Amino acid sequence: MKQTILISGAGQGIGAEIAKTFYDHGYYVGLFDLNIQAVDTLAQQLGSRAYSGYLDVSDYASWQTALEQFMTWAGQLNILINNAGILYSGCFESINIEAHQRTMAVNCMGVLNGCHAALPYLKQSNFARVINLSSASAIYGQADLASYSASKFAVRGLTEALDIEWSKYNIRVLDVMPLFVQTAMVKDMDAGSIQNIGVDLTPRDVAIEVLKLAQKEQTTFQATHTPVGLKTKILYQLSSVSPQLINRLSNLWLSRRNKS
């Protein structure tokens, strides 16, 4: 049976790896990104079941155009992956306000726009699912990643709300929550937490978890959030059982900067 997927931010990193993984499993894959050259190249490399297009996730009209193009090509939308995201790191006050605002526009409004614009098409499918890229930064607010962390908390909240609200349409809305992943986004990142925790996950690790969520038979008891990687799972579990003070102190320790 034909299955389709649309991925935002598919030009590199996690988005590109998700595209490759789903293509290898027989999906018709829509690759959308601000970097049209990157997704065009990837689509050509993948083959005839791949389609590429331009998408500025912060612009609702851009979403509408991208979805119309995708539907004309694919005929249906089964899986929406809200992957596009940006990150600025460093002391909150040292990052200019435009960068903070851009973070919220892409990471938060981008997901909200995508979910809202895609719903009419998802409702038309016999099987539909939304999988959002959240982050371990949505477990507890992260120092030196303040606006990024806040944007991922918004993604987490929206995911939880829509997973309940859209159950009436038989659409599950889920997210994955990886820790730091080996992509260009974390290169030269200015945060104590990355020094202390390290970067162990690869885009492939995340893509495999996304594939599992897309293919798994979902029940009422299936968790909305999926922490990716052992360290993230430990942090996620500890945050749910530890007193708030302990959570604060542990994150204070994680954020400390190594002296050189």
CSV table of C-alpha atoms in Angstrom, one decimal:
chain,number,residue,atom,x,y,z
A,1,MET,CA,0.0,0.0,0.0
A,2,LYS,CA,1.3,3.4,-0.9
A,3,GLN,CA,2.6,5.5,2.0
A,4,THR,CA,3.7,9.1,1.8
A,5,ILE,CA,5.7,11.4,4.0
A,6,LEU,CA,6.5,15.1,4.0
A,7,ILE,CA,9.6,16.4,5.8
A,8,SER,CA,10.4,20.0,6.6
A,9,GLY,CA,14.1,20.9,6.9
A,10,ALA,CA,15.0,17.9,4.8
A,11,GLY,CA,18.1,19.5,3.2
A,12,GLN,CA,20.7,18.2,5.7
A,13,GLY,CA,21.2,16.6,9.0
A,14,ILE,CA,18.3,14.8,10.7
A,15,GLY,CA,15.8,15.7,8.0
A,16,ALA,CA,17.9,14.3,5.2
A,17,GLU,CA,18.6,11.1,7.2
A,18,ILE,CA,14.8,10.7,7.8
A,19,ALA,CA,14.2,11.1,4.1
A,20,LYS,CA,16.8,8.5,3.2
A,21,THR,CA,15.5,6.0,5.8
A,22,PHE,CA,11.8,6.3,4.7
A,23,TYR,CA,12.7,6.1,1.1
A,24,ASP,CA,14.6,2.9,1.7
A,25,HIS,CA,11.5,1.5,3.3
A,26,GLY,CA,9.3,2.2,0.2
A,27,TYR,CA,7.7,5.6,1.1
A,28,TYR,CA,7.0,8.4,-1.3
A,29,VAL,CA,9.1,11.2,0.2
A,30,GLY,CA,8.5,14.9,0.0
A,31,LEU,CA,11.7,16.9,0.8
A,32,PHE,CA,11.1,20.6,1.6
A,33,ASP,CA,13.6,23.2,2.8
A,34,LEU,CA,14.7,26.8,2.5
A,35,ASN,CA,17.7,25.4,0.7
A,36,ILE,CA,16.1,24.3,-2.5
A,37,GLN,CA,19.4,23.2,-4.1
A,38,ALA,CA,20.1,20.8,-1.2
A,39,VAL,CA,16.7,19.1,-1.4
A,40,ASP,CA,16.8,19.0,-5.2
A,41,THR,CA,20.1,17.2,-5.1
A,42,LEU,CA,19.0,14.8,-2.4
A,43,ALA,CA,15.7,14.0,-4.3
A,44,GLN,CA,17.7,13.2,-7.5
A,45,GLN,CA,20.0,10.9,-5.5
A,46,LEU,CA,17.1,9.1,-4.0
A,47,GLY,CA,15.1,8.4,-7.1
A,48,SER,CA,11.6,8.6,-8.6
A,49,ARG,CA,9.7,8.3,-5.2
A,50,ALA,CA,11.3,11.6,-4.0
A,51,TYR,CA,9.9,15.1,-4.6
A,52,SER,CA,11.6,18.3,-3.6
A,53,GLY,CA,10.3,21.8,-3.0
A,54,TYR,CA,10.9,25.1,-1.3
A,55,LEU,CA,9.5,25.8,2.2
A,56,ASP,CA,9.9,28.6,4.7
A,57,VAL,CA,8.2,27.0,7.8
A,58,SER,CA,7.7,30.4,9.5
A,59,ASP,CA,5.5,31.5,6.6
A,60,TYR,CA,2.0,29.9,6.6
A,61,ALA,CA,1.4,30.7,2.9
A,62,SER,CA,4.7,28.9,2.1
A,63,TRP,CA,3.3,25.8,3.9
A,64,GLN,CA,0.0,26.0,1.9
A,65,THR,CA,2.0,26.1,-1.4
A,66,ALA,CA,4.3,23.3,-0.4
A,67,LEU,CA,1.4,21.1,0.7
A,68,GLU,CA,-0.5,21.8,-2.5
A,69,GLN,CA,2.5,20.8,-4.6
A,70,PHE,CA,3.1,17.7,-2.6
A,71,MET,CA,-0.5,16.6,-2.9
A,72,THR,CA,-0.5,17.1,-6.6
A,73,TRP,CA,2.5,14.9,-6.8
A,74,ALA,CA,1.7,12.3,-4.2
A,75,GLY,CA,-2.1,12.3,-4.0
A,76,GLN,CA,-2.2,11.8,-0.2
A,77,LEU,CA,-0.4,12.7,3.0
A,78,ASN,CA,0.2,10.0,5.6
A,79,ILE,CA,3.1,11.2,7.7
A,80,LEU,CA,4.1,14.8,8.5
A,81,ILE,CA,7.5,15.3,10.0
A,82,ASN,CA,8.1,18.8,11.5
A,83,ASN,CA,11.8,18.7,11.6
A,84,ALA,CA,13.0,22.2,10.5
A,85,GLY,CA,14.8,24.0,13.3
A,86,ILE,CA,17.6,26.4,14.2
A,87,LEU,CA,19.7,27.0,17.3
A,88,TYR,CA,21.6,29.9,18.8
A,89,SER,CA,23.7,29.2,21.8
A,90,GLY,CA,25.4,31.4,24.4
A,91,CYS,CA,24.4,33.7,27.2
A,92,PHE,CA,20.8,34.9,26.7
A,93,GLU,CA,21.8,38.6,26.7
A,94,SER,CA,24.7,38.1,24.3
A,95,ILE,CA,22.4,36.8,21.6
A,96,ASN,CA,20.6,39.6,19.7
A,97,ILE,CA,16.9,39.7,20.0
A,98,GLU,CA,16.4,39.1,16.3
A,99,ALA,CA,18.1,35.7,16.7
A,100,HIS,CA,15.8,34.8,19.6
A,101,GLN,CA,12.8,35.8,17.6
A,102,ARG,CA,13.9,33.9,14.6
A,103,THR,CA,14.4,30.8,16.8
A,104,MET,CA,10.8,31.0,18.0
A,105,ALA,CA,9.5,31.7,14.5
A,106,VAL,CA,11.2,28.6,13.0
A,107,ASN,CA,11.1,26.1,15.9
A,108,CYS,CA,7.7,27.0,17.4
A,109,MET,CA,5.6,28.8,14.7
A,110,GLY,CA,7.0,26.5,12.1
A,111,VAL,CA,5.5,23.5,13.8
A,112,LEU,CA,2.3,25.2,14.5
A,113,ASN,CA,2.0,26.4,10.9
A,114,GLY,CA,2.7,22.9,9.6
A,115,CYS,CA,0.2,21.1,11.8
A,116,HIS,CA,-2.5,23.6,11.0
A,117,ALA,CA,-2.0,23.7,7.3
A,118,ALA,CA,-1.6,19.9,6.9
A,119,LEU,CA,-4.7,18.9,8.9
A,120,PRO,CA,-7.2,18.9,6.0
A,121,TYR,CA,-4.9,16.6,4.0
A,122,LEU,CA,-4.1,14.3,7.0
A,123,LYS,CA,-7.9,13.9,7.6
A,124,GLN,CA,-8.4,12.7,4.1
A,125,SER,CA,-6.0,9.7,4.6
A,126,ASN,CA,-6.9,6.3,6.0
A,127,PHE,CA,-3.7,6.4,8.0
A,128,ALA,CA,-2.1,9.7,9.3
A,129,ARG,CA,0.4,10.7,11.8
A,130,VAL,CA,2.4,13.8,12.8
A,131,ILE,CA,5.8,13.4,14.3
A,132,ASN,CA,7.5,16.6,15.6
A,133,LEU,CA,11.2,17.0,16.4
A,134,SER,CA,11.3,18.1,20.0
A,135,SER,CA,14.4,17.9,22.1
A,136,ALA,CA,15.9,16.8,25.5
A,137,SER,CA,16.0,20.6,26.0
A,138,ALA,CA,12.2,20.4,26.6
A,139,ILE,CA,12.7,18.3,29.7
A,140,TYR,CA,14.1,21.2,31.7
A,141,GLY,CA,15.1,24.7,30.5
A,142,GLN,CA,18.7,24.8,29.4
A,143,ALA,CA,21.1,27.5,30.3
A,144,ASP,CA,22.8,29.1,27.2
A,145,LEU,CA,20.0,27.6,25.1
A,146,ALA,CA,17.2,29.6,26.6
A,147,SER,CA,15.1,30.5,23.5
A,148,TYR,CA,15.9,27.1,21.8
A,149,SER,CA,14.8,25.3,24.9
A,150,ALA,CA,11.7,27.5,25.2
A,151,SER,CA,10.8,26.8,21.6
A,152,LYS,CA,11.1,23.0,22.2
A,153,PHE,CA,8.9,23.3,25.3
A,154,ALA,CA,6.3,24.9,23.0
A,155,VAL,CA,6.6,21.9,20.5
A,156,ARG,CA,6.2,19.5,23.4
A,157,GLY,CA,3.1,21.3,24.6
A,158,LEU,CA,1.5,21.5,21.2
A,159,THR,CA,2.3,17.9,20.6
A,160,GLU,CA,0.5,16.8,23.8
A,161,ALA,CA,-2.5,19.0,23.1
A,162,LEU,CA,-3.0,17.9,19.5
A,163,ASP,CA,-2.4,14.2,20.3
A,164,ILE,CA,-5.4,14.4,22.5
A,165,GLU,CA,-7.5,16.8,20.4
A,166,TRP,CA,-6.9,15.0,17.1
A,167,SER,CA,-7.7,11.6,18.5
A,168,LYS,CA,-11.2,12.3,17.2
A,169,TYR,CA,-9.7,12.1,13.7
A,170,ASN,CA,-7.7,9.0,14.5
A,171,ILE,CA,-4.5,11.0,14.1
A,172,ARG,CA,-1.7,10.5,16.5
A,173,VAL,CA,0.6,13.5,17.1
A,174,LEU,CA,3.9,12.4,18.6
A,175,ASP,CA,7.4,13.7,19.1
A,176,VAL,CA,11.0,12.5,19.5
A,177,MET,CA,13.3,14.1,22.1
A,178,PRO,CA,17.0,13.6,21.3
A,179,LEU,CA,19.9,15.0,23.2
A,180,PHE,CA,22.7,16.6,21.1
A,181,VAL,CA,23.0,15.0,17.7
A,182,GLN,CA,26.1,15.1,15.4
A,183,THR,CA,24.9,17.7,13.0
A,184,ALA,CA,26.0,21.2,11.8
A,185,MET,CA,23.6,22.7,14.3
A,186,VAL,CA,25.7,21.7,17.3
A,187,LYS,CA,29.1,22.5,15.8
A,188,ASP,CA,30.9,25.1,17.9
A,189,MET,CA,27.9,25.3,20.2
A,190,ASP,CA,28.5,27.6,23.2
A,191,ALA,CA,26.9,25.8,26.1
A,192,GLY,CA,28.3,24.1,29.2
A,193,SER,CA,25.8,21.2,28.8
A,194,ILE,CA,27.3,20.0,25.5
A,195,GLN,CA,30.8,20.0,27.1
A,196,ASN,CA,29.5,17.9,30.1
A,197,ILE,CA,27.1,15.5,28.2
A,198,GLY,CA,28.9,15.2,24.9
A,199,VAL,CA,27.4,14.4,21.5
A,200,ASP,CA,26.7,10.7,21.1
A,201,LEU,CA,23.7,10.5,18.8
A,202,THR,CA,23.8,10.4,15.0
A,203,PRO,CA,21.0,11.5,12.6
A,204,ARG,CA,20.5,7.8,11.9
A,205,ASP,CA,19.7,7.2,15.5
A,206,VAL,CA,16.9,9.7,15.4
A,207,ALA,CA,15.7,8.6,12.0
A,208,ILE,CA,15.3,5.0,13.2
A,209,GLU,CA,13.1,6.2,16.1
A,210,VAL,CA,11.0,8.3,13.8
A,211,LEU,CA,10.5,5.3,11.5
A,212,LYS,CA,9.4,3.1,14.4
A,213,LEU,CA,6.8,5.7,15.4
A,214,ALA,CA,5.5,5.9,11.9
A,215,GLN,CA,5.1,2.2,11.5
A,216,LYS,CA,4.1,1.1,15.0
A,217,GLU,CA,0.5,0.2,15.6
A,218,GLN,CA,-0.6,3.0,17.9
A,219,THR,CA,-2.9,2.5,20.9
A,220,THR,CA,-4.3,4.7,23.6
A,221,PHE,CA,-1.4,3.6,25.8
A,222,GLN,CA,1.4,4.5,23.3
A,223,ALA,CA,3.4,7.3,24.9
A,224,THR,CA,3.3,10.7,23.2
A,225,HIS,CA,7.0,11.5,23.8
A,226,THR,CA,9.9,9.3,22.8
A,227,PRO,CA,13.3,10.2,24.3
A,228,VAL,CA,16.1,9.2,22.0
A,229,GLY,CA,19.3,7.7,23.4
A,230,LEU,CA,20.2,6.3,26.8
A,231,LYS,CA,21.2,9.7,28.4
A,232,THR,CA,18.0,11.3,27.3
A,233,LYS,CA,15.9,8.5,28.7
A,234,ILE,CA,17.7,8.7,32.0
A,235,LEU,CA,17.2,12.5,32.2
A,236,TYR,CA,13.5,12.2,31.1
A,237,GLN,CA,12.8,9.5,33.8
A,238,LEU,CA,14.7,11.4,36.5
A,239,SER,CA,12.8,14.6,35.8
A,240,SER,CA,9.5,12.9,36.3
A,241,VAL,CA,10.4,11.5,39.8
A,242,SER,CA,12.9,14.0,41.2
A,243,PRO,CA,11.8,17.0,43.3
A,244,GLN,CA,12.0,20.3,41.5
A,245,LEU,CA,14.9,21.5,43.5
A,246,ILE,CA,16.9,18.4,42.5
A,247,ASN,CA,16.1,19.0,38.9
A,248,ARG,CA,17.3,22.6,39.2
A,249,LEU,CA,20.5,21.6,40.9
A,250,SER,CA,21.3,18.8,38.4
A,251,ASN,CA,20.8,21.1,35.5
A,252,LEU,CA,22.8,23.8,37.2
A,253,TRP,CA,25.6,21.2,37.4
A,254,LEU,CA,25.2,20.2,33.8
A,255,SER,CA,25.4,23.8,32.6
A,256,ARG,CA,28.7,24.5,34.3
A,257,ARG,CA,31.5,25.5,31.9
A,258,ASN,CA,34.8,23.7,31.9
A,259,LYS,CA,37.7,26.1,32.5
A,260,SER,CA,40.5,26.0,30.0
